[in-house]
mmCIF file of C-alpha atoms in Angstrom:
data_model
loop_
_atom_site.group_PDB
_atom_site.id
_atom_site.type_symbol
_atom_site.label_atom_id
_atom_site.label_comp_id
_atom_site.label_asym_id
_atom_site.label_seq_id
_atom_site.Cartn_x
_atom_site.Cartn_y
_atom_site.Cartn_z
ATOM 1 C CA HIS S 3 -58.185 123.340 -175.025
ATOM 2 C CA LEU S 4 -60.944 120.831 -175.475
ATOM 3 C CA PRO S 5 -63.303 121.090 -178.318
ATOM 4 C CA HIS S 6 -66.036 123.515 -177.485
ATOM 5 C CA ARG S 7 -68.067 123.149 -180.855
ATOM 6 C CA ARG S 8 -71.713 122.402 -180.153
ATOM 7 C CA GLY S 9 -71.006 122.377 -176.405
ATOM 8 C CA GLY S 10 -73.850 124.946 -175.615
ATOM 9 C CA PRO S 11 -76.718 122.514 -176.195
ATOM 10 C CA PHE S 12 -75.362 120.106 -173.670
ATOM 11 C CA ARG S 13 -74.962 122.692 -171.069
ATOM 12 C CA TRP S 14 -78.639 123.706 -171.681
ATOM 13 C CA ALA S 15 -79.631 120.237 -171.694
ATOM 14 C CA LEU S 16 -77.935 119.748 -168.182
ATOM 15 C CA ILE S 17 -79.583 122.882 -166.857
ATOM 16 C CA ALA S 18 -83.031 121.738 -168.121
ATOM 17 C CA GLY S 19 -82.583 118.300 -166.670
ATOM 18 C CA LEU S 20 -81.811 119.879 -163.239
ATOM 19 C CA LEU S 21 -84.857 122.101 -163.578
ATOM 20 C CA LEU S 22 -87.024 119.164 -164.648
ATOM 21 C CA ILE S 23 -85.859 117.289 -161.444
ATOM 22 C CA LEU S 24 -86.702 120.113 -159.257
ATOM 23 C CA LEU S 25 -90.121 120.631 -161.030
ATOM 24 C CA LEU S 26 -91.074 116.914 -160.630
ATOM 25 C CA ALA S 27 -90.142 117.079 -156.903
ATOM 26 C CA ALA S 28 -92.149 120.258 -156.429
ATOM 27 C CA LEU S 29 -95.116 118.431 -157.819
ATOM 28 C CA HIS S 30 -94.598 115.397 -155.672
ATOM 29 C CA LEU S 31 -93.804 113.179 -158.525
ATOM 30 C CA PHE S 32 -90.816 111.688 -156.560
ATOM 31 C CA ALA S 33 -90.589 108.434 -158.571
ATOM 32 C CA PRO S 34 -90.261 110.142 -162.019
ATOM 33 C CA ALA S 35 -87.805 112.768 -160.367
ATOM 34 C CA THR S 36 -85.681 109.882 -159.125
ATOM 35 C CA VAL S 37 -85.511 108.383 -162.605
ATOM 36 C CA ALA S 38 -84.682 111.744 -164.160
ATOM 37 C CA ALA S 39 -82.047 112.293 -161.609
ATOM 38 C CA ALA S 40 -80.394 108.987 -162.144
ATOM 39 C CA VAL S 41 -80.126 108.927 -165.901
ATOM 40 C CA LEU S 42 -79.526 112.650 -166.493
ATOM 41 C CA LEU S 43 -75.584 112.554 -166.354
ATOM 42 C CA PRO S 44 -75.133 109.178 -168.036
ATOM 43 C CA ALA S 45 -77.527 110.283 -170.988
ATOM 44 C CA VAL S 46 -75.712 113.610 -171.371
ATOM 45 C CA TYR S 47 -72.423 112.080 -171.260
ATOM 46 C CA LEU S 48 -73.111 109.452 -173.935
ATOM 47 C CA LEU S 49 -74.734 112.001 -176.097
ATOM 48 C CA TYR S 50 -71.724 114.189 -175.850
ATOM 49 C CA LEU S 51 -69.402 111.382 -176.768
ATOM 50 C CA TYR S 52 -71.542 110.693 -179.718
ATOM 51 C CA GLU S 53 -72.087 114.348 -180.827
ATOM 52 C CA VAL S 54 -68.280 115.284 -180.795
ATOM 53 C CA GLU S 55 -67.394 111.953 -182.361
ATOM 54 C CA VAL S 56 -64.666 111.204 -179.936
ATOM 55 C CA TYR S 57 -64.705 107.495 -181.121
ATOM 56 C CA ALA S 58 -65.936 108.076 -184.732
ATOM 57 C CA ASP S 59 -63.890 105.208 -186.065
ATOM 58 C CA GLU S 60 -63.783 102.968 -182.882
ATOM 59 C CA PRO S 61 -66.307 100.445 -181.382
ATOM 60 C CA TRP S 62 -68.726 101.830 -178.796
ATOM 61 C CA LEU S 63 -68.791 98.274 -177.510
ATOM 62 C CA LEU S 64 -66.106 98.908 -174.813
ATOM 63 C CA ILE S 65 -67.604 102.182 -173.534
ATOM 64 C CA GLY S 66 -71.036 100.257 -173.133
ATOM 65 C CA ALA S 67 -69.418 97.288 -171.592
ATOM 66 C CA THR S 68 -67.500 99.585 -169.154
ATOM 67 C CA MET S 69 -70.741 101.343 -168.054
ATOM 68 C CA VAL S 70 -72.655 98.152 -167.741
ATOM 69 C CA ALA S 71 -69.821 96.505 -165.740
ATOM 70 C CA GLY S 72 -69.791 99.452 -163.371
ATOM 71 C CA GLY S 73 -73.676 99.179 -163.075
ATOM 72 C CA VAL S 74 -73.525 95.438 -162.146
ATOM 73 C CA LEU S 75 -70.816 96.024 -159.669
ATOM 74 C CA GLY S 76 -72.880 98.987 -158.209
ATOM 75 C CA PHE S 77 -75.969 96.839 -157.886
ATOM 76 C CA VAL S 78 -74.112 93.951 -156.121
ATOM 77 C CA PHE S 79 -72.222 96.511 -153.872
ATOM 78 C CA THR S 80 -75.454 98.108 -152.819
ATOM 79 C CA GLN S 81 -77.012 94.816 -151.950
ATOM 80 C CA VAL S 82 -74.006 93.873 -149.800
ATOM 81 C CA VAL S 83 -73.664 97.113 -148.076
ATOM 82 C CA GLY S 84 -77.498 97.365 -147.488
ATOM 83 C CA SER S 85 -77.145 93.910 -145.641
ATOM 84 C CA ALA S 86 -74.228 94.991 -143.643
ATOM 85 C CA ALA S 87 -75.756 98.315 -142.544
ATOM 86 C CA SER S 88 -78.767 96.489 -141.556
ATOM 87 C CA ALA S 89 -76.996 94.179 -139.454
ATOM 88 C CA LEU S 90 -75.018 97.015 -137.700
ATOM 89 C CA ASP S 91 -78.342 98.827 -136.988
ATOM 90 C CA LEU S 92 -79.784 95.825 -135.406
ATOM 91 C CA THR S 93 -76.881 95.363 -132.915
ATOM 92 C CA GLY S 94 -76.651 99.091 -132.247
ATOM 93 C CA ASP S 95 -72.981 99.258 -133.339
ATOM 94 C CA SER S 96 -72.635 103.077 -133.972
ATOM 95 C CA ASN S 97 -68.870 102.979 -134.404
ATOM 96 C CA GLY S 98 -69.083 100.175 -136.812
ATOM 97 C CA ALA S 99 -71.818 101.890 -138.684
ATOM 98 C CA PHE S 100 -69.766 105.177 -138.880
ATOM 99 C CA ALA S 101 -66.754 103.087 -140.163
ATOM 100 C CA LEU S 102 -68.772 101.387 -142.781
ATOM 101 C CA GLN S 103 -70.530 104.463 -144.122
ATOM 102 C CA ALA S 104 -67.769 107.081 -143.858
ATOM 103 C CA ILE S 105 -64.665 104.887 -144.880
ATOM 104 C CA ALA S 106 -65.421 101.404 -146.179
ATOM 105 C CA ILE S 107 -68.353 102.363 -148.562
ATOM 106 C CA PRO S 108 -66.607 105.187 -150.121
ATOM 107 C CA ILE S 109 -63.159 103.504 -150.528
ATOM 108 C CA VAL S 110 -64.481 100.046 -151.615
ATOM 109 C CA GLY S 111 -66.867 101.802 -154.109
ATOM 110 C CA GLN S 112 -64.044 103.912 -155.560
ATOM 111 C CA LEU S 113 -62.081 100.518 -156.139
ATOM 112 C CA LEU S 114 -65.055 98.819 -157.863
ATOM 113 C CA MET S 115 -65.452 101.925 -160.107
ATOM 114 C CA LEU S 116 -61.925 101.406 -161.249
ATOM 115 C CA ALA S 117 -62.116 97.620 -161.899
ATOM 116 C CA GLY S 118 -63.681 97.845 -165.395
ATOM 117 C CA PRO S 119 -61.219 100.568 -166.865
ATOM 118 C CA LEU S 120 -58.374 98.778 -165.334
ATOM 119 C CA ALA S 121 -59.379 95.614 -166.989
ATOM 120 C CA LEU S 122 -59.426 97.489 -170.344
ATOM 121 C CA TYR S 123 -55.939 98.913 -169.359
ATOM 122 C CA VAL S 124 -54.683 95.277 -169.266
ATOM 123 C CA LEU S 125 -56.600 93.786 -172.056
ATOM 124 C CA ARG S 126 -56.947 96.558 -174.513
ATOM 125 C CA GLY S 127 -53.597 98.172 -174.864
ATOM 126 C CA ARG S 128 -54.248 99.809 -178.164
ATOM 127 C CA TYR S 129 -56.367 102.291 -176.297
ATOM 128 C CA ARG S 130 -53.478 104.062 -174.716
ATOM 129 C CA GLU S 131 -54.119 107.756 -174.774
ATOM 130 C CA PRO S 132 -54.862 109.412 -171.552
ATOM 131 C CA LEU S 133 -58.027 110.663 -172.490
ATOM 132 C CA ASP S 134 -59.121 107.113 -173.371
ATOM 133 C CA GLY S 135 -58.550 106.388 -169.623
ATOM 134 C CA LEU S 136 -60.464 109.404 -168.619
ATOM 135 C CA THR S 137 -63.515 108.278 -170.902
ATOM 136 C CA PHE S 138 -63.570 104.683 -169.548
ATOM 137 C CA GLY S 139 -63.095 105.767 -165.908
ATOM 138 C CA ALA S 140 -66.124 108.357 -166.310
ATOM 139 C CA ALA S 141 -68.270 105.606 -168.036
ATOM 140 C CA SER S 142 -67.620 103.120 -165.392
ATOM 141 C CA ALA S 143 -68.451 105.578 -162.568
ATOM 142 C CA LEU S 144 -71.572 106.625 -164.207
ATOM 143 C CA GLY S 145 -72.840 103.236 -164.547
ATOM 144 C CA PHE S 146 -72.098 102.487 -160.906
ATOM 145 C CA SER S 147 -73.785 105.482 -159.699
ATOM 146 C CA LEU S 148 -76.904 104.854 -161.805
ATOM 147 C CA ALA S 149 -77.125 101.460 -160.408
ATOM 148 C CA THR S 150 -76.521 102.259 -156.752
ATOM 149 C CA GLU S 151 -79.055 105.119 -156.832
ATOM 150 C CA LEU S 152 -81.944 103.084 -158.549
ATOM 151 C CA THR S 153 -81.213 100.166 -156.165
ATOM 152 C CA THR S 154 -81.277 102.462 -153.090
ATOM 153 C CA LEU S 155 -84.568 104.165 -154.165
ATOM 154 C CA TRP S 156 -86.120 101.064 -155.702
ATOM 155 C CA PRO S 157 -88.976 101.079 -153.230
ATOM 156 C CA LEU S 158 -89.898 104.614 -154.003
ATOM 157 C CA LEU S 159 -90.242 103.747 -157.626
ATOM 158 C CA GLY S 160 -92.888 100.995 -156.968
ATOM 159 C CA GLY S 161 -94.923 103.383 -154.822
ATOM 160 C CA PRO S 162 -97.688 105.833 -155.914
ATOM 161 C CA LEU S 163 -97.090 108.204 -158.712
ATOM 162 C CA VAL S 164 -97.984 111.221 -156.512
ATOM 163 C CA ALA S 165 -96.330 110.858 -153.164
ATOM 164 C CA THR S 166 -96.272 112.611 -149.874
ATOM 165 C CA GLY S 167 -93.392 114.418 -148.367
ATOM 166 C CA ASP S 168 -91.420 117.604 -148.343
ATOM 167 C CA SER S 169 -90.856 118.497 -151.864
ATOM 168 C CA VAL S 170 -87.694 120.728 -150.968
ATOM 169 C CA ASP S 171 -85.988 117.993 -149.100
ATOM 170 C CA TRP S 172 -86.658 115.619 -151.775
ATOM 171 C CA GLY S 173 -85.422 118.014 -154.439
ATOM 172 C CA LEU S 174 -82.215 118.407 -152.547
ATOM 173 C CA ARG S 175 -81.948 114.685 -151.855
ATOM 174 C CA LEU S 176 -82.161 113.790 -155.445
ATOM 175 C CA LEU S 177 -79.787 116.565 -156.614
ATOM 176 C CA ARG S 178 -77.223 114.935 -154.281
ATOM 177 C CA LEU S 179 -78.048 111.175 -154.809
ATOM 178 C CA GLY S 180 -78.421 111.545 -158.623
ATOM 179 C CA VAL S 181 -76.543 114.296 -159.935
ATOM 180 C CA LEU S 182 -73.576 115.391 -157.424
ATOM 181 C CA VAL S 183 -72.730 111.742 -156.463
ATOM 182 C CA ALA S 184 -72.580 110.722 -159.995
ATOM 183 C CA LEU S 185 -70.571 113.817 -160.938
ATOM 184 C CA VAL S 186 -68.015 113.356 -157.924
ATOM 185 C CA ASN S 187 -67.687 109.456 -158.857
ATOM 186 C CA ALA S 188 -66.994 110.269 -162.518
ATOM 187 C CA SER S 189 -64.336 113.003 -161.634
ATOM 188 C CA THR S 190 -62.527 110.923 -158.955
ATOM 189 C CA THR S 191 -62.663 107.758 -161.182
ATOM 190 C CA GLY S 192 -61.557 109.681 -164.288
ATOM 191 C CA LEU S 193 -58.766 111.407 -162.359
ATOM 192 C CA ILE S 194 -57.157 108.118 -161.489
ATOM 193 C CA THR S 195 -57.689 106.397 -164.870
ATOM 194 C CA ALA S 196 -56.307 109.353 -166.689
ATOM 195 C CA ALA S 197 -53.273 109.384 -164.565
ATOM 196 C CA VAL S 198 -52.822 105.654 -165.038
ATOM 197 C CA TRP S 199 -53.014 105.924 -168.596
ATOM 198 C CA LEU S 200 -50.795 109.006 -168.765
ATOM 199 C CA GLN S 201 -48.042 107.107 -166.990
ATOM 200 C CA ARG S 202 -47.853 104.391 -169.642
ATOM 201 C CA TYR S 203 -48.321 107.087 -172.325
ATOM 202 C CA ASP S 204 -45.520 109.296 -171.090
ATOM 203 C CA ARG S 205 -43.939 108.368 -167.942
ATOM 204 C CA ARG S 206 -41.497 111.305 -167.751
ATOM 205 C CA ARG S 207 -44.311 113.807 -168.004
ATOM 206 C CA SER S 208 -46.387 111.897 -165.427
ATOM 207 C CA GLU S 209 -43.380 112.167 -163.135
ATOM 208 C CA ARG S 210 -42.723 115.813 -163.807
ATOM 209 C CA ALA S 211 -46.297 117.021 -163.615
ATOM 210 C CA TRP S 212 -46.782 115.354 -160.097
ATOM 211 C CA GLU S 213 -50.362 116.695 -159.699
ATOM 212 C CA ALA S 214 -51.274 114.408 -162.763
ATOM 213 C CA GLY S 215 -49.516 111.470 -161.322
ATOM 214 C CA VAL S 216 -51.119 108.316 -159.909
ATOM 215 C CA PRO S 217 -50.134 108.922 -156.278
ATOM 216 C CA ALA S 218 -51.629 112.420 -156.214
ATOM 217 C CA THR S 219 -54.939 111.678 -158.152
ATOM 218 C CA ALA S 220 -55.566 108.534 -156.062
ATOM 219 C CA LEU S 221 -54.881 110.500 -152.854
ATOM 220 C CA VAL S 222 -57.356 113.198 -153.990
ATOM 221 C CA ALA S 223 -59.923 110.840 -155.177
ATOM 222 C CA ALA S 224 -59.899 108.755 -152.047
ATOM 223 C CA GLY S 225 -59.770 111.887 -149.753
ATOM 224 C CA ALA S 226 -62.703 113.368 -151.422
ATOM 225 C CA GLN S 227 -64.831 110.264 -151.347
ATOM 226 C CA VAL S 228 -64.028 109.840 -147.454
ATOM 227 C CA LEU S 229 -64.546 113.520 -146.764
ATOM 228 C CA LEU S 230 -67.871 113.711 -148.444
ATOM 229 C CA ALA S 231 -69.174 110.450 -147.033
ATOM 230 C CA THR S 232 -68.126 111.724 -143.544
ATOM 231 C CA VAL S 233 -69.933 114.996 -144.009
ATOM 232 C CA THR S 234 -73.083 113.116 -145.239
ATOM 233 C CA VAL S 235 -73.027 111.025 -142.039
ATOM 234 C CA VAL S 236 -72.074 113.661 -139.513
ATOM 235 C CA LEU S 237 -74.111 116.637 -140.776
ATOM 236 C CA PRO S 238 -77.801 116.029 -140.438
ATOM 237 C CA GLU S 239 -78.746 119.362 -142.310
ATOM 238 C CA LEU S 240 -79.399 118.446 -146.001
ATOM 239 C CA GLY S 241 -78.998 121.817 -147.394
ATOM 240 C CA ILE S 242 -75.352 122.083 -145.802
ATOM 241 C CA GLN S 243 -74.725 118.491 -147.293
ATOM 242 C CA VAL S 244 -75.664 119.671 -150.663
ATOM 243 C CA LEU S 245 -73.648 122.838 -150.458
ATOM 244 C CA VAL S 246 -70.405 120.722 -149.539
ATOM 245 C CA TRP S 247 -71.078 118.433 -152.247
ATOM 246 C CA VAL S 248 -71.446 121.222 -154.809
ATOM 247 C CA LEU S 249 -68.229 122.899 -153.744
ATOM 248 C CA ALA S 250 -66.316 119.519 -153.708
ATOM 249 C CA ALA S 251 -67.861 118.755 -157.308
ATOM 250 C CA LEU S 252 -66.466 122.134 -158.443
ATOM 251 C CA ALA S 253 -63.099 121.630 -157.069
ATOM 252 C CA LEU S 254 -62.794 118.187 -158.558
ATOM 253 C CA THR S 255 -63.981 119.579 -161.943
ATOM 254 C CA LEU S 256 -61.132 122.075 -161.899
ATOM 255 C CA TYR S 257 -58.572 119.374 -160.860
ATOM 256 C CA VAL S 258 -59.927 117.255 -163.897
ATOM 257 C CA ARG S 259 -59.223 120.108 -166.191
ATOM 258 C CA GLN S 260 -55.536 120.260 -164.967
ATOM 259 C CA VAL S 261 -55.077 116.630 -165.525
ATOM 260 C CA ILE S 262 -56.675 116.724 -168.970
ATOM 261 C CA HIS S 263 -54.366 119.676 -169.734
ATOM 262 C CA GLN S 264 -51.252 117.633 -168.925
ATOM 263 C CA ALA S 265 -52.899 114.642 -170.917
ATOM 264 C CA LEU S 266 -53.290 116.901 -173.970
ATOM 265 C CA LEU S 267 -49.592 118.115 -173.676
ATOM 266 C CA ALA S 268 -48.467 114.556 -173.499
ATOM 267 C CA GLU S 269 -50.521 113.516 -176.460
ATOM 268 C CA GLY S 270 -49.544 116.481 -178.464
ATOM 269 C CA SER S 271 -45.841 116.195 -177.797
ATOM 270 C CA VAL S 272 -45.754 113.267 -180.425
ATOM 271 C CA ARG S 273 -46.840 115.828 -182.948
ATOM 272 C CA GLU S 274 -44.241 118.141 -184.517
ATOM 273 C CA ILE S 275 -45.366 121.194 -186.575
ATOM 274 C CA GLY S 276 -46.716 119.627 -189.722
ATOM 275 C CA PRO S 277 -48.229 120.644 -193.016
ATOM 276 C CA ALA S 278 -51.272 123.020 -193.335
ATOM 277 C CA ALA S 279 -54.580 120.970 -192.679
ATOM 278 C CA PRO S 280 -58.151 122.113 -191.535
ATOM 279 C CA CYS S 281 -58.524 122.318 -187.917
ATOM 280 C CA PRO S 282 -61.248 119.880 -186.850
ATOM 281 C CA GLU S 283 -62.742 122.367 -184.421
ATOM 282 C CA CYS S 284 -62.773 125.769 -186.341
ATOM 283 C CA HIS S 285 -62.106 124.367 -189.872
ATOM 284 C CA HIS S 286 -59.516 126.933 -190.650
ATOM 285 C CA VAL S 287 -56.583 125.844 -192.478
ATOM 286 C CA VAL S 288 -53.496 125.958 -190.171
ATOM 287 C CA PRO S 289 -50.343 124.268 -189.668
ATOM 288 C CA THR S 290 -50.735 120.995 -187.908
ATOM 289 C CA MET S 291 -49.689 121.779 -184.338
ATOM 290 C CA ARG S 292 -50.420 120.625 -180.670
ATOM 291 C CA PHE S 293 -52.903 123.457 -180.361
ATOM 292 C CA CYS S 294 -54.858 125.261 -183.241
ATOM 293 C CA PRO S 295 -53.262 128.685 -183.452
ATOM 294 C CA ASN S 296 -56.645 130.113 -184.367
ATOM 295 C CA CYS S 297 -59.089 128.689 -181.825
ATOM 296 C CA GLY S 298 -56.732 126.999 -179.366
ATOM 297 C CA ALA S 299 -58.329 123.560 -179.429
ATOM 298 C CA ALA S 300 -55.912 120.483 -178.890
ATOM 299 C CA ARG S 301 -55.411 118.418 -181.854
ATOM 300 C CA ALA S 302 -55.169 115.436 -179.365
ATOM 301 C CA ALA S 303 -58.778 116.135 -178.339
ATOM 302 C CA ALA S 304 -60.209 116.046 -181.775
ATOM 303 C CA PRO S 305 -62.078 112.768 -183.137
ATOM 304 C CA ARG S 306 -59.757 110.067 -184.161
ATOM 305 C CA SER S 307 -60.968 110.239 -187.627
ATOM 306 C CA SER S 308 -60.059 113.879 -188.090
ATOM 307 C CA ARG S 309 -56.330 112.944 -186.692
ATOM 308 C CA MET S 310 -55.466 110.038 -189.089
ATOM 309 C CA GLY S 311 -52.750 110.904 -191.070
ATOM 310 C CA THR S 312 -51.438 114.063 -189.059
ATOM 311 C CA VAL S 313 -49.368 111.961 -186.647
ATOM 312 C CA ALA S 314 -45.672 112.428 -187.334
#
């Protein structure tokens, strides 16, 4: 039920970005490929928000601040984790290293990605719709992922333009580190923040639709992060790692769609059938309802400027 107008170019942009990463890796241009992998999803995300005018009449400062805050936390987190991992390697503590990489890093990282959005939840109560929570959560996670990847691979960026190494290995590695990690982080963080916002917006629906509640989304998010981190540590085969990450990203995306559906139902519940007005998606003049009877787009997912004056 989300707006699908002008969505095609963004899908093609994402595909083109993935192909560019693989092409650069095939040409042994690993540093440019790393930059492309790191900025692909954040750039497409921000362009999408701008194009569909999600915040046409709202300041972009909060989204930018949330992404920057996630980036700062990601940079500091990577520095601290790197020092801890080095210390464990020196002592030969394999059990401690496993606990750090498979449990501590994914859990603490997830909590840090939630810090910025939850601060907005407390300090900016006017942004109370569940889709606001999803937007802020994804922005924070993408900023965090961007910073962690660039910090981890910074030595590579300072190396020669044309590097040596297995191009297939680097292509798969960058797809996981740059694209799949960012997608999973955005999904898990957006799940939790959307559920938190939904609980405040419509507590009864949040309790009735248990799959969109805070306990369920938090459990899925934490479980996915720990599972994927464990797979990455235990399975040495990079191709299998990427396959598992792809399957997990697809599953999380489907779950996000379900949570968004419940959020749209909650936001649409405050609107009864109203007078005829142009649908912001298909532009047909239809009665003001939760979902357009012509194209099926949710009125709650339209830009705020197009919803002004339609709320009962």
